[in-house]
Amino acid sequence: MKMQYLSVLLLMSLLPVANLQASQADHVTATHAWIRLLPANLPASGYVMLQNMGTSTAVLVSAHSTTYASVMLHESTTGSGGMSSMNAVGKLAIPAQGKAELAPAGYHLMLEHASHMIKAGDTVGITLDFADGSQLPVQFLVRPANAADPN
Amino acid sequence: MKCSRLLRLVILSFAVAASALLAACNKDAQQPWQLTDISGHMPDLAFRLTDDHGQTVTAADYRGKITLLYFGYTHCPDVCPLTLAHLHVVMQRLGKLADHVRILFVTVDPARDTPAVLHDYVNAFDPRAVGLTGAPADIEALTKRYRAAFTREPGKSDDSYDVSHSSGIYIFDASGKARLLATPADGQDKLTHDLQLLLSSGGAP
Ligand SMILES: [Cu+2]
C-alpha cells in the first residue's frame, strides 16, 4: 500500500509541468504565415501574425525547421537617416489578449540553407519555440519574391 | 489671472501653428509632386558599372528612360525584397508606360553579388529591373554622389554578414536629371502618381 502511494508520487514528479498547466504555445494562434521566396537559395524571410488568447504574456524565443538549417528571429529597422539595418532578436513578447506581428520591414524569421528546392505554392513547416519550452508548429505558405504583402 | 494669461498664450500659439499649417497646405496644393522634389539638389545620373548580363554600362545607356535608383544587396531577405515588390506593383499599375521606366538595383555587396546572382534576383521581381555591380570603389562613389551610405556589419563568417544601407529610391527623368526621392514609407500611390506625372511631362524638365 505504502509502496503504491510512493510510486504514484514518483510518477507525478516525472510528468512535465507543461502537461499539468496550459503552456504558452497553447494560447497562441498563428495566421497569415508566409515566406517570401528568393531565387538561388538566397536567405528568405518568414512572416506570421501571432495572437495570444491567454491571460499571461507568451514569449517567442526562437524557431526551427526541418527545411531550413538556420532559422533566426530578426528585426529590420530604418534609422532617422534612412539607413536600413537588420538585427538578431533574442525574444519577442506577445502580450496577454494581444498580438505580435512578424511582417515586412519589421520582425521576421530569417531562413537560410534550405535542404531542398522550394517553389512558390509550397508549404513549409516551421516550429515556433516559446520561453517555457512549449512549441507551436506552423505551416507557412511560400509566395513568389514579388508578392505584395497582404493587408 | 495668471491662468487666463497662459490660456491666451496657448490660444495664440495654436492660431500661429494653424496658420503655418494652412500656409503649408496651400504650398502643397501648388506643388504637383507627392514625393520629395530633389530637382537641382542632386547631381545627374552618372556611373560606369556592370549589368546583370555582365555588360559594362553607363548612365547614358538609360537615357530616354525614367530610372529608379535603389541601393541594396541580394542577401537582404526583408527590406530590399519588400521595396522591389512594391516597385513591381507600381510598374504593373503604370501598365504600358512602365516600358519607359527602369529599376536600377545597385548592389552594395559586390563581393557576393555577381552579375549571375543579380540576374536571377532582379528578374524574380520585375522584367524592367536591372541589377548593377562593379568595383567597390565605383559603387562607393555612386552612393556618395547621392549622399547614400552603406556599412558592412560584422558577421558570423566571411560569407555570412548583413549590410546596413540607405533605403531611399532616387528618381531620374529621361535626360538623367535627378527629380524625386522616395522613401520606403511613401506608398505605392505616391510613386505611381509621380511617375505618371513625370511620364506625361515627357520625363524632361
Ligand atoms: Cu533578417
Tab-separated table of C-alpha atoms and ligand atoms in Angstrom:
chain	number	residue	atom	x	y	z
A	1	MET	CA	0.000	0.000	0.000
A	2	LYS	CA	2.682	2.458	1.025
A	3	MET	CA	4.789	1.338	-1.914
A	4	GLN	CA	1.923	2.052	-4.317
A	5	TYR	CA	1.480	5.587	-2.922
A	6	LEU	CA	5.173	6.287	-3.362
A	7	SER	CA	5.188	5.114	-6.939
A	8	VAL	CA	2.250	7.369	-7.774
A	9	LEU	CA	4.141	10.304	-6.300
A	10	LEU	CA	7.198	9.362	-8.281
A	11	LEU	CA	5.181	9.097	-11.464
A	12	MET	CA	3.615	12.533	-10.900
A	13	SER	CA	7.004	14.157	-10.386
A	14	LEU	CA	8.111	12.783	-13.720
A	15	LEU	CA	5.259	14.399	-15.619
A	16	PRO	CA	6.432	17.571	-17.342
A	17	VAL	CA	4.968	20.760	-15.923
A	18	ALA	CA	3.715	21.707	-19.373
A	19	ASN	CA	1.194	18.879	-19.246
A	20	LEU	CA	-0.266	19.970	-15.925
A	21	GLN	CA	-0.922	23.594	-16.839
A	22	ALA	CA	-1.515	25.154	-20.235
A	23	SER	CA	1.670	26.215	-21.977
A	24	GLN	CA	2.397	29.490	-23.759
A	25	ALA	CA	2.107	27.804	-27.153
A	26	ASP	CA	-1.389	26.542	-26.250
A	27	HIS	CA	-2.688	30.115	-26.096
A	28	VAL	CA	-1.074	31.392	-29.279
A	29	THR	CA	-2.694	31.176	-32.691
A	30	ALA	CA	-0.736	31.809	-35.870
A	31	THR	CA	-2.352	33.212	-39.035
A	32	HIS	CA	-1.172	34.673	-42.360
A	33	ALA	CA	2.022	32.636	-42.214
A	34	TRP	CA	4.005	33.076	-45.417
A	35	ILE	CA	7.516	33.024	-46.813
A	36	ARG	CA	8.848	35.416	-49.436
A	37	LEU	CA	10.882	33.104	-51.628
A	38	LEU	CA	14.063	34.449	-53.193
A	39	PRO	CA	15.940	32.773	-56.052
A	40	ALA	CA	19.225	30.864	-55.972
A	41	ASN	CA	18.975	29.707	-52.348
A	42	LEU	CA	19.334	33.278	-51.062
A	43	PRO	CA	18.132	33.881	-47.489
A	44	ALA	CA	14.340	34.190	-47.403
A	45	SER	CA	12.084	35.616	-44.747
A	46	GLY	CA	9.042	34.260	-42.961
A	47	TYR	CA	6.136	36.335	-41.700
A	48	VAL	CA	3.243	35.444	-39.389
A	49	MET	CA	0.597	37.109	-37.249
A	50	LEU	CA	0.636	35.789	-33.674
A	51	GLN	CA	-2.293	36.245	-31.337
A	52	ASN	CA	-2.193	35.419	-27.646
A	53	MET	CA	-5.607	34.364	-26.293
A	54	GLY	CA	-4.135	33.660	-22.854
A	55	THR	CA	-4.102	35.694	-19.660
A	56	SER	CA	-0.320	35.883	-19.441
A	57	THR	CA	2.424	37.012	-21.827
A	58	ALA	CA	3.786	34.455	-24.273
A	59	VAL	CA	7.404	34.953	-25.283
A	60	LEU	CA	8.710	33.729	-28.623
A	61	VAL	CA	12.419	32.941	-28.234
A	62	SER	CA	13.369	31.059	-31.396
A	63	ALA	CA	12.098	28.927	-34.254
A	64	HIS	CA	13.338	25.872	-36.080
A	65	SER	CA	12.506	23.886	-39.167
A	66	THR	CA	13.489	20.635	-40.837
A	67	THR	CA	13.509	22.515	-44.158
A	68	TYR	CA	15.935	25.323	-43.236
A	69	ALA	CA	19.224	24.628	-41.446
A	70	SER	CA	19.123	28.123	-39.989
A	71	VAL	CA	16.057	29.998	-38.712
A	72	MET	CA	16.657	33.244	-36.863
A	73	LEU	CA	14.368	35.829	-35.326
A	74	HIS	CA	15.371	39.180	-36.827
A	75	GLU	CA	14.202	42.744	-36.822
A	76	SER	CA	14.671	45.278	-39.618
A	77	THR	CA	14.875	48.891	-38.569
A	78	THR	CA	15.197	52.115	-40.506
A	79	GLY	CA	17.046	54.857	-38.683
A	80	SER	CA	16.417	58.590	-38.847
A	81	GLY	CA	18.954	58.970	-41.659
A	82	GLY	CA	17.087	56.400	-43.762
A	83	MET	CA	19.679	53.705	-43.009
A	84	SER	CA	18.056	50.296	-43.076
A	85	SER	CA	19.616	47.532	-40.988
A	86	MET	CA	18.834	44.112	-39.598
A	87	ASN	CA	19.492	42.705	-36.128
A	88	ALA	CA	19.047	39.353	-34.392
A	89	VAL	CA	16.372	39.460	-31.685
A	90	GLY	CA	16.540	37.238	-28.575
A	91	LYS	CA	12.850	37.281	-27.759
A	92	LEU	CA	9.533	38.696	-28.849
A	93	ALA	CA	6.765	39.102	-26.265
A	94	ILE	CA	3.141	38.602	-27.248
A	95	PRO	CA	1.068	40.342	-24.564
A	96	ALA	CA	-1.923	38.620	-22.954
A	97	GLN	CA	-5.010	39.105	-25.155
A	98	GLY	CA	-2.712	40.884	-27.596
A	99	LYS	CA	-0.768	40.246	-30.743
A	100	ALA	CA	2.679	40.464	-32.269
A	101	GLU	CA	3.202	40.710	-35.975
A	102	LEU	CA	6.107	39.399	-37.976
A	103	ALA	CA	5.712	41.498	-41.129
A	104	PRO	CA	7.873	43.024	-43.879
A	105	ALA	CA	10.257	45.767	-42.683
A	106	GLY	CA	9.874	44.661	-39.054
A	107	TYR	CA	10.194	41.377	-37.207
A	108	HIS	CA	10.780	38.372	-39.455
A	109	LEU	CA	12.215	34.882	-39.451
A	110	MET	CA	15.400	34.842	-41.498
A	111	LEU	CA	15.514	31.465	-43.260
A	112	GLU	CA	18.772	30.120	-44.624
A	113	HIS	CA	20.197	26.970	-46.200
A	114	ALA	CA	17.105	25.151	-47.447
A	115	SER	CA	17.516	21.376	-47.572
A	116	HIS	CA	15.704	21.089	-50.903
A	117	MET	CA	14.371	23.237	-53.764
A	118	ILE	CA	11.379	25.228	-52.613
A	119	LYS	CA	8.910	26.781	-55.024
A	120	ALA	CA	6.022	29.216	-54.779
A	121	GLY	CA	2.834	27.464	-53.700
A	122	ASP	CA	4.645	25.007	-51.388
A	123	THR	CA	4.026	24.967	-47.674
A	124	VAL	CA	6.939	24.773	-45.247
A	125	GLY	CA	6.634	23.730	-41.614
A	126	ILE	CA	8.358	25.972	-39.071
A	127	THR	CA	8.052	25.385	-35.335
A	128	LEU	CA	7.929	28.382	-33.021
A	129	ASP	CA	9.684	27.930	-29.655
A	130	PHE	CA	8.383	29.724	-26.571
A	131	ALA	CA	10.164	30.725	-23.348
A	132	ASP	CA	8.547	27.932	-21.303
A	133	GLY	CA	9.807	25.312	-23.742
A	134	SER	CA	6.433	24.845	-25.435
A	135	GLN	CA	6.276	24.712	-29.215
A	136	LEU	CA	3.841	25.747	-31.924
A	137	PRO	CA	4.163	24.110	-35.339
A	138	VAL	CA	3.023	26.452	-38.138
A	139	GLN	CA	2.595	25.848	-41.868
A	140	PHE	CA	3.993	28.736	-43.938
A	141	LEU	CA	2.781	29.334	-47.494
A	142	VAL	CA	5.601	30.008	-49.944
A	143	ARG	CA	4.912	33.062	-52.111
A	144	PRO	CA	6.942	34.472	-55.022
A	145	ALA	CA	9.604	37.149	-54.435
A	146	ASN	CA	7.437	39.950	-55.819
A	147	ALA	CA	4.306	39.074	-53.812
A	148	ALA	CA	2.757	42.237	-52.434
A	149	ASP	CA	2.341	41.939	-48.691
A	150	PRO	CA	-1.207	41.023	-47.644
A	151	ASN	CA	-3.051	43.823	-45.922
B	1	MET	CA	-5.363	85.884	-13.592
B	2	LYS	CA	-2.110	84.173	-14.339
B	3	CYS	CA	-4.106	81.275	-15.632
B	4	SER	CA	-6.095	83.247	-18.191
B	5	ARG	CA	-2.914	84.846	-19.497
B	6	LEU	CA	-1.488	81.400	-20.011
B	7	LEU	CA	-4.691	80.361	-21.761
B	8	ARG	CA	-4.467	83.365	-24.108
B	9	LEU	CA	-0.886	82.460	-24.868
B	10	VAL	CA	-1.913	78.884	-25.662
B	11	ILE	CA	-4.731	80.045	-27.946
B	12	LEU	CA	-2.396	82.472	-29.666
B	13	SER	CA	0.235	79.812	-30.288
B	14	PHE	CA	-2.462	77.499	-31.647
B	15	ALA	CA	-3.512	80.220	-34.062
B	16	VAL	CA	0.069	80.718	-35.206
B	17	ALA	CA	0.509	76.973	-35.670
B	18	ALA	CA	-2.784	76.702	-37.548
B	19	SER	CA	-1.912	79.488	-39.965
B	20	ALA	CA	1.512	77.959	-40.551
B	21	LEU	CA	-0.242	74.657	-41.287
B	22	LEU	CA	-2.621	76.366	-43.688
B	23	ALA	CA	0.264	78.020	-45.497
B	24	ALA	CA	1.958	74.642	-45.780
B	25	CYS	CA	-1.236	73.139	-47.217
B	26	ASN	CA	-1.537	75.911	-49.791
B	27	LYS	CA	2.068	75.376	-50.793
B	28	ASP	CA	1.394	71.648	-51.167
B	29	ALA	CA	-1.582	72.367	-53.394
B	30	GLN	CA	0.680	74.172	-55.877
B	31	GLN	CA	3.392	71.546	-55.619
B	32	PRO	CA	2.434	68.758	-58.035
B	33	TRP	CA	4.753	66.125	-56.579
B	34	GLN	CA	3.773	63.831	-53.737
B	35	LEU	CA	7.333	62.592	-53.236
B	36	THR	CA	10.275	64.797	-52.217
B	37	ASP	CA	11.328	67.095	-55.057
B	38	ILE	CA	15.125	66.968	-55.369
B	39	SER	CA	15.385	68.838	-58.695
B	40	GLY	CA	18.568	70.897	-58.638
B	41	HIS	CA	19.669	69.414	-55.308
B	42	MET	CA	21.225	66.176	-56.549
B	43	PRO	CA	23.623	65.609	-59.476
B	44	ASP	CA	22.598	63.977	-62.764
B	45	LEU	CA	22.737	60.196	-63.021
B	46	ALA	CA	26.317	59.130	-63.815
B	47	PHE	CA	28.034	55.753	-63.367
B	48	ARG	CA	30.074	53.081	-65.095
B	49	LEU	CA	29.119	49.630	-63.785
B	50	THR	CA	28.439	46.034	-64.901
B	51	ASP	CA	24.845	44.978	-65.524
B	52	ASP	CA	23.305	41.590	-64.722
B	53	HIS	CA	24.229	40.303	-68.189
B	54	GLY	CA	27.901	41.038	-67.464
B	55	GLN	CA	27.960	44.037	-69.839
B	56	THR	CA	29.662	47.306	-68.957
B	57	VAL	CA	27.004	50.010	-68.855
B	58	THR	CA	26.929	53.721	-68.134
B	59	ALA	CA	24.135	56.116	-67.213
B	60	ALA	CA	23.982	57.166	-70.885
B	61	ASP	CA	22.633	53.693	-71.745
B	62	TYR	CA	19.463	54.546	-69.809
B	63	ARG	CA	18.824	57.984	-71.327
B	64	GLY	CA	15.285	58.067	-72.674
B	65	LYS	CA	14.058	56.017	-69.700
B	66	ILE	CA	12.931	57.227	-66.315
B	67	THR	CA	15.195	55.457	-63.828
B	68	LEU	CA	14.596	54.459	-60.220
B	69	LEU	CA	17.934	54.070	-58.432
B	70	TYR	CA	17.999	51.871	-55.326
B	71	PHE	CA	20.951	50.555	-53.312
B	72	GLY	CA	20.622	47.109	-51.738
B	73	TYR	CA	22.006	43.579	-51.705
B	74	THR	CA	20.599	40.158	-52.510
B	75	HIS	CA	21.298	38.573	-49.093
B	76	CYS	CA	18.875	41.103	-47.574
B	77	PRO	CA	15.728	38.965	-47.117
B	78	ASP	CA	13.335	41.590	-45.801
B	79	VAL	CA	13.599	45.281	-46.713
B	80	CYS	CA	15.169	45.016	-50.202
B	81	PRO	CA	12.618	42.440	-51.452
B	82	LEU	CA	9.801	44.489	-49.928
B	83	THR	CA	10.987	47.606	-51.770
B	84	LEU	CA	11.397	45.752	-55.069
B	85	ALA	CA	7.994	44.051	-54.660
B	86	HIS	CA	6.423	47.492	-54.104
B	87	LEU	CA	8.182	48.856	-57.187
B	88	HIS	CA	6.878	45.868	-59.175
B	89	VAL	CA	3.314	46.732	-58.128
B	90	VAL	CA	3.922	50.345	-59.183
B	91	MET	CA	5.229	49.145	-62.572
B	92	GLN	CA	2.120	46.996	-63.015
B	93	ARG	CA	-0.083	49.971	-62.199
B	94	LEU	CA	1.736	52.053	-64.823
B	95	GLY	CA	0.742	49.472	-67.444
B	96	LYS	CA	2.337	50.023	-70.854
B	97	LEU	CA	4.002	53.214	-69.593
B	98	ALA	CA	6.301	51.050	-67.466
B	99	ASP	CA	8.243	50.243	-70.652
B	100	HIS	CA	9.689	53.759	-70.295
B	101	VAL	CA	10.869	53.084	-66.749
B	102	ARG	CA	13.843	51.081	-65.438
B	103	ILE	CA	14.533	49.993	-61.864
B	104	LEU	CA	18.299	50.161	-61.261
B	105	PHE	CA	19.186	47.923	-58.324
B	106	VAL	CA	22.812	48.713	-57.407
B	107	THR	CA	24.378	46.179	-55.064
B	108	VAL	CA	26.320	47.444	-52.057
B	109	ASP	CA	27.689	43.903	-51.655
B	110	PRO	CA	29.710	43.320	-54.855
B	111	ALA	CA	31.733	40.544	-53.162
B	112	ARG	CA	28.716	38.207	-53.180
B	113	ASP	CA	26.511	39.804	-55.827
B	114	THR	CA	27.900	38.646	-59.159
B	115	PRO	CA	26.031	39.548	-62.371
B	116	ALA	CA	24.558	36.000	-62.405
B	117	VAL	CA	23.207	36.253	-58.839
B	118	LEU	CA	21.834	39.720	-59.580
B	119	HIS	CA	20.203	38.493	-62.793
B	120	ASP	CA	18.141	35.813	-61.016
B	121	TYR	CA	17.352	38.225	-58.219
B	122	VAL	CA	16.072	41.246	-60.162
B	123	ASN	CA	14.117	39.093	-62.602
B	124	ALA	CA	12.259	37.479	-59.718
B	125	PHE	CA	10.742	40.933	-59.146
B	126	ASP	CA	10.239	42.709	-62.442
B	127	PRO	CA	11.358	42.317	-66.057
B	128	ARG	CA	12.209	46.032	-66.120
B	129	ALA	CA	14.601	45.761	-63.181
B	130	VAL	CA	18.330	45.862	-63.867
B	131	GLY	CA	20.972	44.578	-61.447
B	132	LEU	CA	24.198	46.584	-61.340
B	133	THR	CA	27.507	45.672	-59.725
B	134	GLY	CA	31.091	46.805	-60.150
B	135	ALA	CA	34.329	47.668	-58.444
B	136	PRO	CA	33.781	48.531	-54.756
B	137	ALA	CA	35.275	51.993	-55.340
B	138	ASP	CA	32.850	52.711	-58.208
B	139	ILE	CA	29.860	51.625	-56.129
B	140	GLU	CA	31.007	53.690	-53.169
B	141	ALA	CA	31.477	56.716	-55.424
B	142	LEU	CA	27.915	56.328	-56.718
B	143	THR	CA	26.427	56.068	-53.205
B	144	LYS	CA	28.397	59.150	-52.114
B	145	ARG	CA	27.216	61.061	-55.182
B	146	TYR	CA	23.651	60.740	-53.842
B	147	ARG	CA	24.613	61.083	-50.164
B	148	ALA	CA	23.566	57.482	-49.623
B	149	ALA	CA	25.624	55.206	-47.394
B	150	PHE	CA	26.229	51.581	-46.541
B	151	THR	CA	28.149	49.698	-43.856
B	152	ARG	CA	29.076	46.030	-43.767
B	153	GLU	CA	28.130	44.671	-40.338
B	154	PRO	CA	30.347	42.146	-38.544
B	155	GLY	CA	29.048	38.689	-39.466
B	156	LYS	CA	29.250	35.075	-38.381
B	157	SER	CA	31.741	34.308	-41.131
B	158	ASP	CA	33.317	35.740	-44.277
B	159	ASP	CA	30.300	34.828	-46.380
B	160	SER	CA	27.568	35.432	-43.802
B	161	TYR	CA	27.052	39.081	-42.931
B	162	ASP	CA	24.478	41.842	-43.274
B	163	VAL	CA	24.896	45.243	-44.858
B	164	SER	CA	23.151	48.324	-43.498
B	165	HIS	CA	22.210	50.624	-46.352
B	166	SER	CA	20.294	53.765	-47.274
B	167	SER	CA	16.724	52.911	-48.180
B	168	GLY	CA	15.841	55.830	-50.468
B	169	ILE	CA	14.729	55.470	-54.092
B	170	TYR	CA	16.186	58.189	-56.356
B	171	ILE	CA	14.119	59.011	-59.422
B	172	PHE	CA	15.735	60.474	-62.553
B	173	ASP	CA	13.962	61.755	-65.641
B	174	ALA	CA	14.623	60.625	-69.217
B	175	SER	CA	17.503	63.078	-69.537
B	176	GLY	CA	19.184	61.733	-66.388
B	177	LYS	CA	18.265	64.700	-64.183
B	178	ALA	CA	17.602	63.930	-60.511
B	179	ARG	CA	13.947	64.751	-59.856
B	180	LEU	CA	12.412	62.948	-56.876
B	181	LEU	CA	13.320	60.987	-53.772
B	182	ALA	CA	11.029	58.309	-52.349
B	183	THR	CA	11.402	56.545	-49.015
B	184	PRO	CA	10.009	53.065	-48.298
B	185	ALA	CA	7.362	54.798	-46.168
B	186	ASP	CA	5.999	56.559	-49.274
B	187	GLY	CA	3.267	54.273	-50.525
B	188	GLN	CA	2.668	52.874	-53.992
B	189	ASP	CA	0.028	55.561	-54.643
B	190	LYS	CA	2.554	58.406	-54.348
B	191	LEU	CA	5.109	56.628	-56.525
B	192	THR	CA	2.526	55.780	-59.180
B	193	HIS	CA	1.123	59.329	-59.155
B	194	ASP	CA	4.508	60.994	-59.532
B	195	LEU	CA	5.812	58.579	-62.158
B	196	GLN	CA	2.660	59.110	-64.229
B	197	LEU	CA	3.170	62.851	-63.940
B	198	LEU	CA	6.828	62.575	-64.883
B	199	LEU	CA	5.965	60.317	-67.838
B	200	SER	CA	3.206	62.627	-69.072
B	201	SER	CA	5.552	65.610	-68.976
B	202	GLY	CA	7.854	63.681	-71.294
B	203	GLY	CA	10.231	62.997	-68.439
B	204	ALA	CA	12.114	66.170	-69.308
B	205	PRO	CA	12.383	69.203	-67.025
C	1	CU	CU	16.980	39.339	-41.471
